[in-house]
PDB file of C-alpha atoms in Angstrom:
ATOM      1  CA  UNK A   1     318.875 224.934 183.756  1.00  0.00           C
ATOM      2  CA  UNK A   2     320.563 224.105 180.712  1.00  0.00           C
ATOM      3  CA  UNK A   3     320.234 226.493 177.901  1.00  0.00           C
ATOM      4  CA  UNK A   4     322.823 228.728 176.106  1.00  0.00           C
ATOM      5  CA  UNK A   5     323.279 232.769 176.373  1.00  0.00           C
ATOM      6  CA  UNK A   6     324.274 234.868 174.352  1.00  0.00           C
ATOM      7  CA  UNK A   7     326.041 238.111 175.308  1.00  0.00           C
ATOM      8  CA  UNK A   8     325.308 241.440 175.528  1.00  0.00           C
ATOM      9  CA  UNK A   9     322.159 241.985 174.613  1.00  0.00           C
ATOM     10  CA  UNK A  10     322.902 245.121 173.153  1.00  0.00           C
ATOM     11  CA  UNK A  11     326.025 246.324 171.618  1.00  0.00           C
ATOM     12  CA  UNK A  12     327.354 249.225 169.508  1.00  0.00           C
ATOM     13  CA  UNK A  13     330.051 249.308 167.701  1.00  0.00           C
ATOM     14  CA  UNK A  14     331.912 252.248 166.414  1.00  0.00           C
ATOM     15  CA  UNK A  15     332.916 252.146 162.477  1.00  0.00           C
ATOM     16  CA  UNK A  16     336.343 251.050 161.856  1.00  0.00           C
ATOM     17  CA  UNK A  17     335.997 248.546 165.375  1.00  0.00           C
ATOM     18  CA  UNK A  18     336.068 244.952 165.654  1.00  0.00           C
ATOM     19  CA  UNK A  19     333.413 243.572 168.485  1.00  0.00           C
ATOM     20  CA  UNK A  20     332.930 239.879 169.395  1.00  0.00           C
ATOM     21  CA  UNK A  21     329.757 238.412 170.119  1.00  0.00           C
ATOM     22  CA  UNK A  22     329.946 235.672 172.905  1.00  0.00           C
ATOM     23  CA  UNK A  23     327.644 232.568 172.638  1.00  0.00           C
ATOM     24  CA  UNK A  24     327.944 229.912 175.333  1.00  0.00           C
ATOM     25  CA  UNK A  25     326.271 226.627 175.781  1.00  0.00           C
ATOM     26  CA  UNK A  26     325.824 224.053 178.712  1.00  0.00           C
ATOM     27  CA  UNK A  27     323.501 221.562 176.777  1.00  0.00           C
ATOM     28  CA  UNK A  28     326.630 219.213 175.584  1.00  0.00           C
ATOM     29  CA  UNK A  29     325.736 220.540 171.970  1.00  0.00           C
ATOM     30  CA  UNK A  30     328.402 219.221 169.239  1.00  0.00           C
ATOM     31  CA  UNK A  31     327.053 221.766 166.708  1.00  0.00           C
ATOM     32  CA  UNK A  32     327.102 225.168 167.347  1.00  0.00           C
ATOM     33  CA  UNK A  33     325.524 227.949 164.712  1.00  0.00           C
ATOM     34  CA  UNK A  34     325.538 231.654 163.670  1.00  0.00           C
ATOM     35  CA  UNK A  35     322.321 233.153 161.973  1.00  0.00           C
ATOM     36  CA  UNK A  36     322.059 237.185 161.260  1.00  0.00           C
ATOM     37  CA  UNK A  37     318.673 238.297 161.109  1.00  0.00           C
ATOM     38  CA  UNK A  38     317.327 241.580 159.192  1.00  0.00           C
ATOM     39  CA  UNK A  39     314.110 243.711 160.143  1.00  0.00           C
ATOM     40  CA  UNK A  40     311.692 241.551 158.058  1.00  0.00           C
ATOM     41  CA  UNK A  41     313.917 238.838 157.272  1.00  0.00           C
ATOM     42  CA  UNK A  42     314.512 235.633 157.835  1.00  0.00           C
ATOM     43  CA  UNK A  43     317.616 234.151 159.293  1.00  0.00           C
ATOM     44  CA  UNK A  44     320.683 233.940 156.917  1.00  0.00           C
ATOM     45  CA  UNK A  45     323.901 230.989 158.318  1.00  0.00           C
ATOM     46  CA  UNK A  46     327.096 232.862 158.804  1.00  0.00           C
ATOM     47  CA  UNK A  47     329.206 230.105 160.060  1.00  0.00           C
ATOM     48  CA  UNK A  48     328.335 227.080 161.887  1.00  0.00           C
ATOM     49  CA  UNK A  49     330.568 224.324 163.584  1.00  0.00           C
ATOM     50  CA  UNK A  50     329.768 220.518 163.859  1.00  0.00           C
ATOM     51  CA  UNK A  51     332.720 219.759 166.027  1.00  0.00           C
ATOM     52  CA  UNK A  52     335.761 221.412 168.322  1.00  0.00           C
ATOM     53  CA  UNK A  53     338.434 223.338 166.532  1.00  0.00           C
ATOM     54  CA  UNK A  54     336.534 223.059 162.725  1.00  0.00           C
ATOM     55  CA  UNK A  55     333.845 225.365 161.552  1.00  0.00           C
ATOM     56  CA  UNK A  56     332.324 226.347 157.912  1.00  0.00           C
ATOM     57  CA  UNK A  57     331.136 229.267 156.450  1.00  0.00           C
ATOM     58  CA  UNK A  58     327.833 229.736 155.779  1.00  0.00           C
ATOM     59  CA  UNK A  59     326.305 232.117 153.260  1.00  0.00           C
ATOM     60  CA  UNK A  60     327.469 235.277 154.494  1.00  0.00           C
ATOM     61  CA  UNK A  61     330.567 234.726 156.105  1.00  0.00           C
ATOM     62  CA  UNK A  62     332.449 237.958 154.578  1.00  0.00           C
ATOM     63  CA  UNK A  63     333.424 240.447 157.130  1.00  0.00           C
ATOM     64  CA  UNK A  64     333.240 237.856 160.224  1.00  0.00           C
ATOM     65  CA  UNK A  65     335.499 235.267 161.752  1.00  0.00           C
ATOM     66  CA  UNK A  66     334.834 232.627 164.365  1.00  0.00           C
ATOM     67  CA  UNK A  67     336.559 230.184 166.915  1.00  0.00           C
ATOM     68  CA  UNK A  68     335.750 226.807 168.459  1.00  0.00           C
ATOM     69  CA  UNK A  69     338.565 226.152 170.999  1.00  0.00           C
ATOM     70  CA  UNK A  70     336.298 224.916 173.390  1.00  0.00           C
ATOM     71  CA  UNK A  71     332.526 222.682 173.272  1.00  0.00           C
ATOM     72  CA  UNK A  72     330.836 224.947 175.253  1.00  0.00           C
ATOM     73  CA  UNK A  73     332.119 228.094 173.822  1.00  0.00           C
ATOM     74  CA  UNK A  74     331.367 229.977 169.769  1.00  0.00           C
ATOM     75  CA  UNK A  75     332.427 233.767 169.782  1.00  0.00           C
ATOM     76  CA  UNK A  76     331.969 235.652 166.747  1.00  0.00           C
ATOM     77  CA  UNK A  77     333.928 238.057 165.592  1.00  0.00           C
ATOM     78  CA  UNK A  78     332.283 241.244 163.698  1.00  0.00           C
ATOM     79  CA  UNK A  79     335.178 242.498 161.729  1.00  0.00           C
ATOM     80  CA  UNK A  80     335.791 246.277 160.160  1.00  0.00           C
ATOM     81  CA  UNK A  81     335.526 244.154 156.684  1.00  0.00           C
ATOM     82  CA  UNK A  82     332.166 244.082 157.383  1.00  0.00           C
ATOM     83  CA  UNK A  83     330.663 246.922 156.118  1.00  0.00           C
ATOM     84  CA  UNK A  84     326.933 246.746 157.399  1.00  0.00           C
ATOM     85  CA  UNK A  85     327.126 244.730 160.717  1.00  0.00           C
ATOM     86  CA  UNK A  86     323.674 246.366 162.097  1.00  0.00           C
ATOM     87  CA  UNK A  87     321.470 243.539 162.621  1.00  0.00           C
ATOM     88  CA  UNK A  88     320.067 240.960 165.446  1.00  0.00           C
ATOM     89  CA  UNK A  89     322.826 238.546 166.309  1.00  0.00           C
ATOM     90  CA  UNK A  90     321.124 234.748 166.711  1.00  0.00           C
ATOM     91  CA  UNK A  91     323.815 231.543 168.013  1.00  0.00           C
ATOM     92  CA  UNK A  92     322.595 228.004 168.093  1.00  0.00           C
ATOM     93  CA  UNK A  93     323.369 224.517 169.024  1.00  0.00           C
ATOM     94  CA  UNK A  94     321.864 221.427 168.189  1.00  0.00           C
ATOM     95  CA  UNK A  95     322.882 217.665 169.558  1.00  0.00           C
ATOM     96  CA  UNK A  96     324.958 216.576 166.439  1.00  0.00           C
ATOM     97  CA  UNK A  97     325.205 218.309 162.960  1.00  0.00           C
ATOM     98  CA  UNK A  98     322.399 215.736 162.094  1.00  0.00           C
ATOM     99  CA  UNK A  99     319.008 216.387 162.470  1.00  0.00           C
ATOM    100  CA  UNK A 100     318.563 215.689 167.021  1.00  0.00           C
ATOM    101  CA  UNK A 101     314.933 215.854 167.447  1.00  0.00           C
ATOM    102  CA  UNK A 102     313.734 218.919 168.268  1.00  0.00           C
ATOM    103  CA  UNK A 103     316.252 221.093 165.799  1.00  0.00           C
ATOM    104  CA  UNK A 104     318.585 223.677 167.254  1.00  0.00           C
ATOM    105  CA  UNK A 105     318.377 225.567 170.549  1.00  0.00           C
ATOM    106  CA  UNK A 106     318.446 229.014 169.916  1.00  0.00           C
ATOM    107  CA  UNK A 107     319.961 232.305 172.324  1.00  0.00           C
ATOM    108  CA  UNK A 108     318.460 234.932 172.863  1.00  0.00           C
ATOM    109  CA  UNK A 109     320.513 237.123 170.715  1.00  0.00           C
ATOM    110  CA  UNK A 110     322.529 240.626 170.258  1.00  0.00           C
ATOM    111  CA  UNK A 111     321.310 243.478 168.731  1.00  0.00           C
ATOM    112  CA  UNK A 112     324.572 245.183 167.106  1.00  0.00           C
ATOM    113  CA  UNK A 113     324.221 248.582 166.116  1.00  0.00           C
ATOM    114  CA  UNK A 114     327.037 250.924 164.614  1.00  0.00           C
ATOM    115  CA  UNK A 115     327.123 254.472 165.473  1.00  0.00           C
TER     116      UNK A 115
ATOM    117  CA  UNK B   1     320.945 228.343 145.235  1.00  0.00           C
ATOM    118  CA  UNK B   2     317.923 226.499 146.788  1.00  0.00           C
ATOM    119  CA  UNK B   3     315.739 228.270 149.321  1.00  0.00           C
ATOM    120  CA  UNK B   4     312.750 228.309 151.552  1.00  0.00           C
ATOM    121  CA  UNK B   5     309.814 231.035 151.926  1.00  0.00           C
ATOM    122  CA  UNK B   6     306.396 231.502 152.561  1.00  0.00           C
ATOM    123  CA  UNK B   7     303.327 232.210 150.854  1.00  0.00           C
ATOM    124  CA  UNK B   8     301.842 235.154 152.705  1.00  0.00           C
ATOM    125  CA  UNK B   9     304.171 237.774 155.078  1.00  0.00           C
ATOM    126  CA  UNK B  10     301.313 238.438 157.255  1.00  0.00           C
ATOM    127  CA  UNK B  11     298.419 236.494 158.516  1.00  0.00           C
ATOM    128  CA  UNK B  12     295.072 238.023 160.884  1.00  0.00           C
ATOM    129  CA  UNK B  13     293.208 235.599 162.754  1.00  0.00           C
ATOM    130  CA  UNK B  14     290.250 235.968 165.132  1.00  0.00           C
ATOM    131  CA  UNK B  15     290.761 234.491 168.758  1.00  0.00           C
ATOM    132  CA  UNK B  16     289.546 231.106 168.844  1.00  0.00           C
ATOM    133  CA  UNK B  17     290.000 230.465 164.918  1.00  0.00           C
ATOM    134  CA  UNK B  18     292.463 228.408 163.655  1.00  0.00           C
ATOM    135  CA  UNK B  19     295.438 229.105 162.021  1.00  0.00           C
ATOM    136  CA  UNK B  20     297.307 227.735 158.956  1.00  0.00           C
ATOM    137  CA  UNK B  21     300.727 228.994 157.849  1.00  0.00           C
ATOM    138  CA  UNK B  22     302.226 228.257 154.979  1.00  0.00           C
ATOM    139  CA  UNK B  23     305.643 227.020 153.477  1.00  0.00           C
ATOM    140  CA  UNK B  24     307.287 226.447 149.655  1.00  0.00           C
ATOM    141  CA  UNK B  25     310.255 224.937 149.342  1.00  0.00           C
ATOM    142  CA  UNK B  26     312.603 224.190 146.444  1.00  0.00           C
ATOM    143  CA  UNK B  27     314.966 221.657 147.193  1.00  0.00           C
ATOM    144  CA  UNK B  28     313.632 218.067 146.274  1.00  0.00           C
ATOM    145  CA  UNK B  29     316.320 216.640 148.588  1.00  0.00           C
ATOM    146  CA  UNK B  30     315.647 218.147 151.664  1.00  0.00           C
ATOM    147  CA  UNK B  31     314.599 215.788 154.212  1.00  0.00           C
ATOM    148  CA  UNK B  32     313.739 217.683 157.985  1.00  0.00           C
ATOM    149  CA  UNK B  33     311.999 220.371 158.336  1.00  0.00           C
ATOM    150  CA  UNK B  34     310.924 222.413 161.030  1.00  0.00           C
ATOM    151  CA  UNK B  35     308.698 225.180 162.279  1.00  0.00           C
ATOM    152  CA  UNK B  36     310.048 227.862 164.862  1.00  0.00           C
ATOM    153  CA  UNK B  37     307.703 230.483 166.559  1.00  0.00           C
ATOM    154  CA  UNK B  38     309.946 234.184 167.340  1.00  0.00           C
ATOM    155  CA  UNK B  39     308.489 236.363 169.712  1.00  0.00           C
ATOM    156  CA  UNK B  40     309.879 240.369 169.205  1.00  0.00           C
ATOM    157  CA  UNK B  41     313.168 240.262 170.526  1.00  0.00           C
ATOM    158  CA  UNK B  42     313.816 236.937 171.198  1.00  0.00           C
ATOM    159  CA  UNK B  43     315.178 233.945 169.364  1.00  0.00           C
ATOM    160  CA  UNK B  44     313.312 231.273 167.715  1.00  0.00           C
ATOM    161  CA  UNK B  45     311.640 228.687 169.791  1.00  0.00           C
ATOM    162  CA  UNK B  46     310.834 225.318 168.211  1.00  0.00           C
ATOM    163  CA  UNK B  47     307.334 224.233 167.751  1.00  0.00           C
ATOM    164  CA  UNK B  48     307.501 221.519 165.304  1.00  0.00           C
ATOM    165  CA  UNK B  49     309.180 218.717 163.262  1.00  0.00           C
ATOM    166  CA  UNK B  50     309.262 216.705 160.649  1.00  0.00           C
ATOM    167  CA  UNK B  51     311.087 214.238 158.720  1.00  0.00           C
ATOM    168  CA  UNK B  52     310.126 213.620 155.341  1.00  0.00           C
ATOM    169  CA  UNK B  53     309.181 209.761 155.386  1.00  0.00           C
ATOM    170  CA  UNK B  54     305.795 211.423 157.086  1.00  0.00           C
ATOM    171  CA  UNK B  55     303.284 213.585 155.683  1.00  0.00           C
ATOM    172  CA  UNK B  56     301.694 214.774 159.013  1.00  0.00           C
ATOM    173  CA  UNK B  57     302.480 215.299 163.020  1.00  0.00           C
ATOM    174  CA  UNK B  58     300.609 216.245 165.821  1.00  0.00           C
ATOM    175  CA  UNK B  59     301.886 218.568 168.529  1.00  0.00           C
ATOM    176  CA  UNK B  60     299.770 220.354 171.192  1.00  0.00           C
ATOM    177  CA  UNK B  61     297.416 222.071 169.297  1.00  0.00           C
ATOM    178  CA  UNK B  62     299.830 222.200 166.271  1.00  0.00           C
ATOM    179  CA  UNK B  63     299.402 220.239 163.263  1.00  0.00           C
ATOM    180  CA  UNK B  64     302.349 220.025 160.068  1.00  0.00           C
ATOM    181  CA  UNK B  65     301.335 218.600 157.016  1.00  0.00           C
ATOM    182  CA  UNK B  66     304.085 217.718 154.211  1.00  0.00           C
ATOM    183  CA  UNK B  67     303.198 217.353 150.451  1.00  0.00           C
ATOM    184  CA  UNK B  68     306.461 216.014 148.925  1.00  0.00           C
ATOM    185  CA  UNK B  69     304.360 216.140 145.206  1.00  0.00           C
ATOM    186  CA  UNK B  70     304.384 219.762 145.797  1.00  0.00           C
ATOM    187  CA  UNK B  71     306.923 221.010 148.206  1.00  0.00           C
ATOM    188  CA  UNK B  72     305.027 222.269 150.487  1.00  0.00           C
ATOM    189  CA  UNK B  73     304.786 222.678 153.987  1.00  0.00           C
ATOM    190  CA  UNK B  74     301.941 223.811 156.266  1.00  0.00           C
ATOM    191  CA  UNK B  75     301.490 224.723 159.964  1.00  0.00           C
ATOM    192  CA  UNK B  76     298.152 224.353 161.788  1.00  0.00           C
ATOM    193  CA  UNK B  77     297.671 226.495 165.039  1.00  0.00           C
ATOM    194  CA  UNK B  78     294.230 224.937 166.440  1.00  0.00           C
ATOM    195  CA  UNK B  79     292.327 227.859 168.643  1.00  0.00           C
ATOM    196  CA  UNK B  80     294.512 230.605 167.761  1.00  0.00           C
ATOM    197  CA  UNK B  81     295.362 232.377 171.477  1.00  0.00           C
ATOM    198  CA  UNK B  82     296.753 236.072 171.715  1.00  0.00           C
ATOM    199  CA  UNK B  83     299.962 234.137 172.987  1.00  0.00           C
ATOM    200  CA  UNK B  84     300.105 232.543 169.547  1.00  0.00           C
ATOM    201  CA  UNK B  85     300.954 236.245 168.133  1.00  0.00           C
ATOM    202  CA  UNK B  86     304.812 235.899 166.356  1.00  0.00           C
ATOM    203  CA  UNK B  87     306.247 235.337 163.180  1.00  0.00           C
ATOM    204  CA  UNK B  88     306.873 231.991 162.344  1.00  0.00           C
ATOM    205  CA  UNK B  89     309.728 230.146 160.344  1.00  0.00           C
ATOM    206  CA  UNK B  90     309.977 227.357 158.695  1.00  0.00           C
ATOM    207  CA  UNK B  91     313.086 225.674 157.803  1.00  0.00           C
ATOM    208  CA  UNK B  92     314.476 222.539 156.241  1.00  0.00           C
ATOM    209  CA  UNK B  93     317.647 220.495 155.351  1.00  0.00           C
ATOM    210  CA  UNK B  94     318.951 217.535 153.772  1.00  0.00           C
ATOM    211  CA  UNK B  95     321.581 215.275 155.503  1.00  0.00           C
ATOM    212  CA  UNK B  96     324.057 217.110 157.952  1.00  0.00           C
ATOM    213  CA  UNK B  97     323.516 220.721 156.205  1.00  0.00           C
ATOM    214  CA  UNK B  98     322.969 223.596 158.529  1.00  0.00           C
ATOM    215  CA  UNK B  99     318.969 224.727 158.744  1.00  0.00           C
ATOM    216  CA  UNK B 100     317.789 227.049 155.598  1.00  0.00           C
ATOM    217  CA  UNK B 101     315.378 229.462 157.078  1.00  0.00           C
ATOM    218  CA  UNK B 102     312.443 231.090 155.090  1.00  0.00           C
ATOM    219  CA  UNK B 103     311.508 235.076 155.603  1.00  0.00           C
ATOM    220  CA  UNK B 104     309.081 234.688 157.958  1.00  0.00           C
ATOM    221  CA  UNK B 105     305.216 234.869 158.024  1.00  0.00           C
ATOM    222  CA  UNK B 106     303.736 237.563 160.900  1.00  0.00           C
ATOM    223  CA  UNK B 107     300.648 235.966 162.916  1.00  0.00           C
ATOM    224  CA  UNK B 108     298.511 238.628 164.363  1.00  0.00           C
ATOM    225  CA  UNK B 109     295.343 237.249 166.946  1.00  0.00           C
ATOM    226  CA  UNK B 110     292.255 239.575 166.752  1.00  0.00           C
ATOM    227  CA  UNK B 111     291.064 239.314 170.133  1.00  0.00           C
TER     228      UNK B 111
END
């Protein structure tokens, strides 16, 4: 089945630690996206990539750094900078950058929680 | 900057009733929008699109109406089911931007 995962599911993260966030996808996506979501909230962009080896930030990029070495593959990096990382974890992928019908595949997400 | 939310947080339906869910948005140039349906714990599962050259589109069940005069965007759930219980998103964009999510609006089915 095509699809993309996200892993863990759950993962805590001790203050002062850096934790990455793998997202993987086997749909031949271009795009590939990062969303943080908030009890209650909706889902803000925190970087996104339309093609290999470029990304953008999105709206909240401070305190997180990504890579996009390979198609399939768009870890994120929760850095120490960022100083309130507890939240639900969301990747994506659409087709191209463009609007593909049907929008953006989404993962199931990680829950990060610092302790 | 521009943004996208929702009228009401939560909405209460009977079983069998139907549903409608509604969006604002502010940006005059957005052109695609979308509705996703998240389950707790899961991520967002696409229910329906729409491009703004159309004002409505039929899906299983689902209807989305677009007023461009207005900026608004609605979602139709015909004989709301227990499944049907999530919050929904809509989202938009314009061009080749990344999707702009709204907060959310919580569907609960009164059985």
């Amino acid at each position: 089945d095509g699809g993309i995962t996200q892993s863990p599911k759950y993962l805590f993260r001790k203050e002062g630690q850096n934790v990455t966030l793998s997202c993987e996808q086997n749909l031949n996506h271009d795009a590939m996206y990062w969303y943080r979501q908030d009890p209650g909230q909706g889902l803000r962009l925190i970087y996104y990539s339309q093609i290999v080896n470029d990304f953008q930030k999105g709206d909240i990029a401070e305190g997180y750094s990504v890579s996009r070495e390979k198609k399939e593959s768009f870890p994120l990096t929760v850095t120490s900078a960022q100083k309130n990382p507890t939240a639900f974890y969301l990747c994506a992928s659409s087709i191209t950058s463009g609007q593909g019908a049907g929008g953006y595949t989404f993962g199931s997400g990680t829950r990060l929680t610092v302790v | 900057g521009e943004s996208v939310g929702l009228h009401l947080p939560t909405l209460s339906v009977q079983e069998g009733d139907n549903s409608i869910i509604n969006c604002a948005y502010s940006n005059s140039a957005s052109d695609y929008f979308i509705w996703y349906k998240q389950e707790s714990g899961k991520g967002p599962q696409f229910i329906i699109d729409i491009r703004s050259n159309m004002d409505k589109r039929q899906g299983q069940r689902v209807t989305v109406l677009l007023n461009k005069t207005v900026k608004h965007l609605s979602l139709q759930i015909a004989a709301t089911q227990p499944g049907d219980s999530a919050v929904y998103f809509c989202a938009e964009s314009s061009g080749n931007t990344p999707l702009v999510f709204g907060k959310g609006t919580r569907l609960s089915v009164i059985a």
